[in-house]
PDB file of C-alpha atoms in Angstrom:
ATOM      1  CA  ASP A 109       0.047  -0.231   0.041  1.00 90.00           C
ATOM      2  CA  ARG A 110       0.726   3.567  -0.043  1.00 90.00           C
ATOM      3  CA  ARG A 111       3.209   2.827   3.205  1.00 92.00           C
ATOM      4  CA  THR A 112       4.917   0.528   1.473  1.00 94.00           C
ATOM      5  CA  VAL A 113       8.805   1.444   1.783  1.00 95.00           C
ATOM      6  CA  PHE A 114      11.247  -0.071  -0.645  1.00 94.00           C
ATOM      7  CA  ARG A 115      14.841   0.258  -0.777  1.00 93.00           C
ATOM      8  CA  LEU A 116      15.819   2.410  -3.384  1.00 96.00           C
ATOM      9  CA  ALA A 117      19.224   0.626  -4.342  1.00 95.00           C
ATOM     10  CA  SER A 118      21.463   3.183  -6.054  1.00 97.00           C
ATOM     11  CA  VAL A 119      18.294   5.799  -6.829  1.00 98.00           C
ATOM     12  CA  SER A 120      19.823   6.948  -3.176  1.00 98.00           C
ATOM     13  CA  LYS A 121      22.956   8.331  -5.360  1.00 98.00           C
ATOM     14  CA  ILE A 122      20.264  10.956  -7.075  1.00 97.00           C
ATOM     15  CA  ILE A 123      20.118  12.365  -3.556  1.00 98.00           C
ATOM     16  CA  ALA A 124      23.263  12.168  -2.209  1.00 98.00           C
ATOM     17  CA  ALA A 125      24.507  14.369  -5.593  1.00 98.00           C
ATOM     18  CA  SER A 126      21.371  16.832  -4.566  1.00 98.00           C
ATOM     19  CA  ALA A 127      23.047  16.918  -1.399  1.00 98.00           C
ATOM     20  CA  ALA A 128      26.144  18.191  -2.535  1.00 98.00           C
ATOM     21  CA  ALA A 129      24.593  19.808  -4.961  1.00 98.00           C
ATOM     22  CA  LYS A 130      22.866  22.061  -2.332  1.00 98.00           C
ATOM     23  CA  LEU A 131      25.628  22.290  -0.186  1.00 98.00           C
ATOM     24  CA  GLN A 132      27.410  23.834  -3.299  1.00 97.00           C
ATOM     25  CA  GLU A 133      24.648  26.090  -3.564  1.00 97.00           C
ATOM     26  CA  GLN A 134      24.781  27.278   0.021  1.00 96.00           C
ATOM     27  CA  GLY A 135      28.482  28.161  -0.649  1.00 97.00           C
ATOM     28  CA  ASP A 136      30.009  25.300   1.809  1.00 98.00           C
ATOM     29  CA  LEU A 137      31.427  22.961  -0.676  1.00 98.00           C
ATOM     30  CA  ASP A 138      34.037  23.667  -3.332  1.00 97.00           C
ATOM     31  CA  ILE A 139      32.992  21.026  -5.562  1.00 96.00           C
ATOM     32  CA  ASP A 140      36.486  20.902  -7.552  1.00 96.00           C
ATOM     33  CA  ALA A 141      38.732  21.425  -4.210  1.00 97.00           C
ATOM     34  CA  PRO A 142      40.203  17.890  -3.528  1.00 97.00           C
ATOM     35  CA  VAL A 143      38.545  15.899  -1.293  1.00 97.00           C
ATOM     36  CA  GLN A 144      41.500  15.288   0.807  1.00 95.00           C
ATOM     37  CA  SER A 145      41.309  18.797   1.518  1.00 95.00           C
ATOM     38  CA  MET A 146      38.387  18.744   3.278  1.00 96.00           C
ATOM     39  CA  LEU A 147      39.194  15.195   5.195  1.00 96.00           C
ATOM     40  CA  PRO A 148      41.954  15.179   7.015  1.00 92.00           C
ATOM     41  CA  TRP A 149      41.931  12.127   8.287  1.00 93.00           C
ATOM     42  CA  LEU A 150      42.060  10.820   4.953  1.00 92.00           C
ATOM     43  CA  GLU A 151      45.788   9.663   4.405  1.00 81.00           C
ATOM     44  CA  GLY A 152      47.413  10.823   0.703  1.00 80.00           C
ATOM     45  CA  ARG A 153      47.395   7.377  -1.000  1.00 86.00           C
ATOM     46  CA  TRP A 154      45.261   8.470  -3.888  1.00 95.00           C
ATOM     47  CA  ALA A 155      45.911  11.958  -6.550  1.00 96.00           C
ATOM     48  CA  PRO A 156      43.704  14.717  -5.653  1.00 96.00           C
ATOM     49  CA  ILE A 157      39.936  13.791  -6.230  1.00 97.00           C
ATOM     50  CA  SER A 158      37.071  16.111  -6.393  1.00 97.00           C
ATOM     51  CA  ALA A 159      33.343  15.960  -5.463  1.00 98.00           C
ATOM     52  CA  ARG A 160      32.693  16.748  -8.917  1.00 97.00           C
ATOM     53  CA  GLN A 161      34.227  13.677  -9.994  1.00 98.00           C
ATOM     54  CA  LEU A 162      33.099  11.250  -7.275  1.00 98.00           C
ATOM     55  CA  ALA A 163      29.485  12.722  -8.237  1.00 98.00           C
ATOM     56  CA  ALA A 164      29.892  12.021 -12.088  1.00 97.00           C
ATOM     57  CA  HIS A 165      31.880   8.271 -11.370  1.00 98.00           C
ATOM     58  CA  VAL A 166      35.741  10.107 -13.124  1.00 98.00           C
ATOM     59  CA  SER A 167      37.350   9.867  -9.904  1.00 98.00           C
ATOM     60  CA  GLY A 168      38.817   6.394 -11.142  1.00 97.00           C
ATOM     61  CA  MET A 169      37.468   4.963  -7.640  1.00 97.00           C
ATOM     62  CA  PRO A 170      36.503   1.302  -7.757  1.00 96.00           C
ATOM     63  CA  HIS A 171      33.055  -0.291  -7.503  1.00 96.00           C
ATOM     64  CA  TYR A 172      33.091  -3.254  -5.327  1.00 95.00           C
ATOM     65  CA  GLN A 173      35.463  -5.935  -5.276  1.00 94.00           C
ATOM     66  CA  PRO A 174      35.320  -9.810  -4.505  1.00 93.00           C
ATOM     67  CA  ILE A 175      36.790  -8.729  -1.124  1.00 91.00           C
ATOM     68  CA  ASP A 176      33.496  -6.582  -0.584  1.00 92.00           C
ATOM     69  CA  ASP A 177      31.831 -10.114  -0.745  1.00 89.00           C
ATOM     70  CA  GLY A 178      30.806  -9.843   3.249  1.00 86.00           C
ATOM     71  CA  ARG A 179      30.048  -6.221   3.228  1.00 89.00           C
ATOM     72  CA  GLY A 180      26.263  -6.234   4.582  1.00 91.00           C
ATOM     73  CA  GLY A 181      26.522  -8.169   7.428  1.00 90.00           C
ATOM     74  CA  VAL A 182      29.028  -5.379   9.546  1.00 91.00           C
ATOM     75  CA  HIS A 183      27.099  -2.229  10.759  1.00 92.00           C
ATOM     76  CA  TYR A 184      29.200   1.060  10.263  1.00 93.00           C
ATOM     77  CA  GLY A 185      28.528   3.656  12.749  1.00 90.00           C
ATOM     78  CA  SER A 186      29.834   6.435  10.654  1.00 92.00           C
ATOM     79  CA  VAL A 187      30.947   7.346   6.949  1.00 95.00           C
ATOM     80  CA  ARG A 188      34.378   7.704   8.348  1.00 94.00           C
ATOM     81  CA  GLN A 189      34.139   4.031   9.478  1.00 94.00           C
ATOM     82  CA  ALA A 190      32.926   2.982   5.969  1.00 95.00           C
ATOM     83  CA  VAL A 191      35.433   5.041   4.294  1.00 96.00           C
ATOM     84  CA  GLY A 192      38.256   2.427   6.101  1.00 93.00           C
ATOM     85  CA  LEU A 193      36.880  -0.181   4.069  1.00 93.00           C
ATOM     86  CA  ILE A 194      38.640   1.706   0.626  1.00 94.00           C
ATOM     87  CA  ARG A 195      41.102   3.813   2.090  1.00 92.00           C
ATOM     88  CA  ASP A 196      43.834   1.276   1.590  1.00 91.00           C
ATOM     89  CA  ARG A 197      42.358   0.430  -2.319  1.00 94.00           C
ATOM     90  CA  ASP A 198      44.127   1.593  -5.245  1.00 95.00           C
ATOM     91  CA  LEU A 199      42.303   3.494  -7.705  1.00 97.00           C
ATOM     92  CA  LEU A 200      41.310   2.335 -11.190  1.00 97.00           C
ATOM     93  CA  SER A 201      42.536   5.008 -12.987  1.00 97.00           C
ATOM     94  CA  PRO A 202      43.857   8.790 -12.968  1.00 97.00           C
ATOM     95  CA  PRO A 203      41.153  11.014 -11.164  1.00 98.00           C
ATOM     96  CA  GLY A 204      39.178  12.828 -14.500  1.00 97.00           C
ATOM     97  CA  THR A 205      40.252  10.306 -17.468  1.00 98.00           C
ATOM     98  CA  ARG A 206      37.781   7.366 -17.515  1.00 97.00           C
ATOM     99  CA  TYR A 207      34.264   6.876 -16.484  1.00 97.00           C
ATOM    100  CA  GLN A 208      34.227   3.984 -14.028  1.00 97.00           C
ATOM    101  CA  TYR A 209      30.732   3.222 -12.011  1.00 98.00           C
ATOM    102  CA  SER A 210      31.630   3.229  -7.968  1.00 98.00           C
ATOM    103  CA  SER A 211      29.171   3.231  -5.249  1.00 97.00           C
ATOM    104  CA  TRP A 212      32.047   3.435  -3.203  1.00 97.00           C
ATOM    105  CA  GLY A 213      32.472   6.971  -4.553  1.00 98.00           C
ATOM    106  CA  TYR A 214      29.402   7.570  -3.070  1.00 98.00           C
ATOM    107  CA  THR A 215      30.397   6.558   0.207  1.00 98.00           C
ATOM    108  CA  LEU A 216      33.372   9.001   0.165  1.00 98.00           C
ATOM    109  CA  LEU A 217      31.336  11.505  -1.004  1.00 98.00           C
ATOM    110  CA  SER A 218      28.990  11.329   1.756  1.00 98.00           C
ATOM    111  CA  ALA A 219      32.093  11.598   4.285  1.00 98.00           C
ATOM    112  CA  VAL A 220      32.441  15.234   2.107  1.00 98.00           C
ATOM    113  CA  ILE A 221      28.700  16.063   2.680  1.00 98.00           C
ATOM    114  CA  GLU A 222      29.338  15.345   6.657  1.00 96.00           C
ATOM    115  CA  ALA A 223      32.432  17.330   6.920  1.00 97.00           C
ATOM    116  CA  ARG A 224      30.840  20.305   4.886  1.00 97.00           C
ATOM    117  CA  ALA A 225      27.631  20.104   6.595  1.00 97.00           C
ATOM    118  CA  GLY A 226      28.660  19.759   9.967  1.00 96.00           C
ATOM    119  CA  VAL A 227      26.342  16.796  10.601  1.00 96.00           C
ATOM    120  CA  SER A 228      25.645  13.487   9.410  1.00 96.00           C
ATOM    121  CA  PHE A 229      24.963  12.509   6.201  1.00 97.00           C
ATOM    122  CA  LEU A 230      21.579  11.199   7.101  1.00 97.00           C
ATOM    123  CA  ASP A 231      20.743  14.021   9.176  1.00 97.00           C
ATOM    124  CA  TYR A 232      21.883  16.165   6.474  1.00 97.00           C
ATOM    125  CA  VAL A 233      19.493  14.738   3.760  1.00 98.00           C
ATOM    126  CA  ALA A 234      16.616  14.495   6.282  1.00 98.00           C
ATOM    127  CA  ARG A 235      16.656  18.231   6.808  1.00 97.00           C
ATOM    128  CA  GLU A 236      17.711  19.592   3.958  1.00 97.00           C
ATOM    129  CA  VAL A 237      17.109  17.284   0.824  1.00 98.00           C
ATOM    130  CA  THR A 238      14.023  15.388   2.007  1.00 98.00           C
ATOM    131  CA  PRO A 239      12.426  17.224   4.693  1.00 98.00           C
ATOM    132  CA  GLY A 240       9.109  15.839   5.585  1.00 97.00           C
ATOM    133  CA  LEU A 241       8.925  12.654   3.551  1.00 97.00           C
ATOM    134  CA  ALA A 242       9.540   9.174   4.023  1.00 94.00           C
ATOM    135  CA  ILE A 243      12.803   8.788   2.848  1.00 97.00           C
ATOM    136  CA  GLY A 244      15.720   7.791   5.120  1.00 95.00           C
ATOM    137  CA  ALA A 245      18.257   4.858   5.969  1.00 94.00           C
ATOM    138  CA  ASP A 246      17.296   1.660   4.616  1.00 92.00           C
ATOM    139  CA  ALA A 247      15.759  -0.731   7.597  1.00 80.00           C
ATOM    140  CA  THR A 248      18.135  -3.533   8.736  1.00 65.00           C
ATOM    141  CA  ASP A 249      16.442  -4.804  11.821  1.00 63.00           C
ATOM    142  CA  GLY A 250      13.176  -6.285  10.062  1.00 68.00           C
ATOM    143  CA  SER A 251      11.080  -4.178  13.021  1.00 73.00           C
ATOM    144  CA  ASN A 252       9.385  -2.158  10.614  1.00 83.00           C
ATOM    145  CA  PRO A 253       5.971  -4.132   9.011  1.00 88.00           C
ATOM    146  CA  ASP A 254       5.759  -1.592   6.298  1.00 91.00           C
ATOM    147  CA  VAL A 255       9.366  -2.205   5.171  1.00 91.00           C
ATOM    148  CA  SER A 256       9.178  -4.972   1.694  1.00 91.00           C
ATOM    149  CA  ARG A 257      11.019  -7.810   1.807  1.00 88.00           C
ATOM    150  CA  ALA A 258      13.677  -9.019  -0.256  1.00 88.00           C
ATOM    151  CA  TYR A 259      13.689 -12.536  -1.592  1.00 92.00           C
ATOM    152  CA  GLU A 260      16.430 -13.851  -3.804  1.00 92.00           C
ATOM    153  CA  PHE A 261      17.054 -17.195  -6.242  1.00 94.00           C
ATOM    154  CA  ALA A 262      19.001 -20.287  -5.108  1.00 92.00           C
ATOM    155  CA  ASP A 263      19.141 -23.525  -6.490  1.00 93.00           C
ATOM    156  CA  GLY A 264      16.213 -22.319  -8.679  1.00 94.00           C
ATOM    157  CA  ARG A 265      13.658 -21.214  -5.839  1.00 96.00           C
ATOM    158  CA  VAL A 266      12.861 -18.280  -4.276  1.00 97.00           C
ATOM    159  CA  ARG A 267      13.729 -17.783  -0.328  1.00 95.00           C
ATOM    160  CA  ARG A 268      13.995 -14.819   1.510  1.00 91.00           C
ATOM    161  CA  ALA A 269      17.177 -12.510   1.185  1.00 88.00           C
ATOM    162  CA  ALA A 270      19.548 -12.469   4.419  1.00 87.00           C
ATOM    163  CA  PRO A 271      19.454  -9.185   6.232  1.00 88.00           C
ATOM    164  CA  HIS A 272      21.420  -6.651   4.955  1.00 90.00           C
ATOM    165  CA  ASP A 273      23.030  -3.848   6.587  1.00 93.00           C
ATOM    166  CA  TYR A 274      23.572  -0.734   4.058  1.00 94.00           C
ATOM    167  CA  SER A 275      25.492   1.598   6.461  1.00 95.00           C
ATOM    168  CA  TYR A 276      29.172   0.945   4.731  1.00 96.00           C
ATOM    169  CA  THR A 277      26.863   3.119   1.467  1.00 95.00           C
ATOM    170  CA  TRP A 278      23.969   5.288   2.554  1.00 97.00           C
ATOM    171  CA  ALA A 279      24.738   7.648  -0.297  1.00 98.00           C
ATOM    172  CA  GLY A 280      25.327   4.829  -3.013  1.00 97.00           C
ATOM    173  CA  GLY A 281      22.846   2.606  -2.372  1.00 96.00           C
ATOM    174  CA  GLY A 282      21.586   2.225   1.177  1.00 96.00           C
ATOM    175  CA  LEU A 283      18.358   4.877   1.780  1.00 97.00           C
ATOM    176  CA  ALA A 284      14.757   4.210   1.109  1.00 96.00           C
ATOM    177  CA  ALA A 285      11.199   5.479   0.591  1.00 97.00           C
ATOM    178  CA  THR A 286       7.944   5.046  -0.008  1.00 96.00           C
ATOM    179  CA  PRO A 287       7.010   5.191  -4.095  1.00 96.00           C
ATOM    180  CA  GLU A 288       4.621   8.313  -2.836  1.00 97.00           C
ATOM    181  CA  ALA A 289       7.719   9.793  -1.029  1.00 98.00           C
ATOM    182  CA  LEU A 290       9.988   9.612  -4.067  1.00 98.00           C
ATOM    183  CA  ALA A 291       7.926  10.678  -6.729  1.00 98.00           C
ATOM    184  CA  GLN A 292       6.986  13.776  -4.241  1.00 98.00           C
ATOM    185  CA  PHE A 293      11.108  14.193  -3.739  1.00 98.00           C
ATOM    186  CA  GLY A 294      11.384  14.365  -7.798  1.00 97.00           C
ATOM    187  CA  GLY A 295       8.670  16.569  -7.982  1.00 98.00           C
ATOM    188  CA  ARG A 296      10.042  19.227  -5.320  1.00 98.00           C
ATOM    189  CA  VAL A 297      13.493  18.751  -7.603  1.00 97.00           C
ATOM    190  CA  LEU A 298      11.678  20.046 -10.573  1.00 97.00           C
ATOM    191  CA  ALA A 299      10.099  22.865  -8.726  1.00 97.00           C
ATOM    192  CA  GLY A 300      13.399  24.176  -7.820  1.00 97.00           C
ATOM    193  CA  LYS A 301      12.625  23.588  -4.157  1.00 97.00           C
ATOM    194  CA  VAL A 302      15.744  21.168  -3.300  1.00 98.00           C
ATOM    195  CA  VAL A 303      17.910  23.391  -5.135  1.00 98.00           C
ATOM    196  CA  ALA A 304      17.380  26.211  -7.353  1.00 97.00           C
ATOM    197  CA  PRO A 305      16.689  25.752 -11.244  1.00 97.00           C
ATOM    198  CA  SER A 306      19.821  26.884 -12.013  1.00 97.00           C
ATOM    199  CA  THR A 307      21.527  24.631  -9.676  1.00 97.00           C
ATOM    200  CA  LEU A 308      19.475  21.773 -11.072  1.00 97.00           C
ATOM    201  CA  ALA A 309      20.632  22.980 -14.938  1.00 97.00           C
ATOM    202  CA  TRP A 310      24.256  22.770 -13.679  1.00 96.00           C
ATOM    203  CA  MET A 311      23.716  19.635 -12.546  1.00 96.00           C
ATOM    204  CA  LEU A 312      22.701  17.684 -15.537  1.00 95.00           C
ATOM    205  CA  GLN A 313      25.529  19.377 -17.243  1.00 94.00           C
ATOM    206  CA  PRO A 314      27.717  16.337 -19.017  1.00 93.00           C
ATOM    207  CA  THR A 315      30.841  16.207 -17.163  1.00 92.00           C
ATOM    208  CA  THR A 316      34.132  16.367 -19.824  1.00 93.00           C
ATOM    209  CA  LEU A 317      37.270  13.920 -18.548  1.00 96.00           C
ATOM    210  CA  ALA A 318      40.510  15.878 -18.236  1.00 93.00           C
ATOM    211  CA  ASP A 319      41.170  15.722 -21.986  1.00 95.00           C
ATOM    212  CA  GLY A 320      38.170  17.349 -22.999  1.00 93.00           C
TER     213      GLY A 320
END
């Protein structure tokens, strides 16, 4: 029914990108500055990466890898803890040189959002991007009867999927919403109620690589 909550999976990225754009619009985020300058605890293993590159999947960050197969079995109390899963990995390409879809890139983007907003990623989204809407973190404990149940195919049969904790990437795939709330969010974006129309037009411009 209208109260049923579904996991948004990678549609979460649109909401996270809107949060970054909101901070840019407010003057609180330089979208082209190295994220390392905003995250002093992030060691200098990588070449400078910008929030723009993270949002557009041209940062060189990897997507999920075989080492991540058990990623949904642990709860991370902060985005910084989640970034700890990837901070020692190599980039797949120099930032800005190649498109490579990456949910881990959005985990790092959410850390930037937290640093510039001064509150947790989930709190900033709830306050500035989706206020009053039934959009939030995907439920992992099964206590909410309105949350849809996930199933999977195994050995030719359908079975309930095991619980999965998405705290490693709220921004990349861990948000949930009712369909009504998601439609209302889209309506607000198009009406200029989340970011200004000029900001939305800027968000929709194709990103160019370093070679043009």
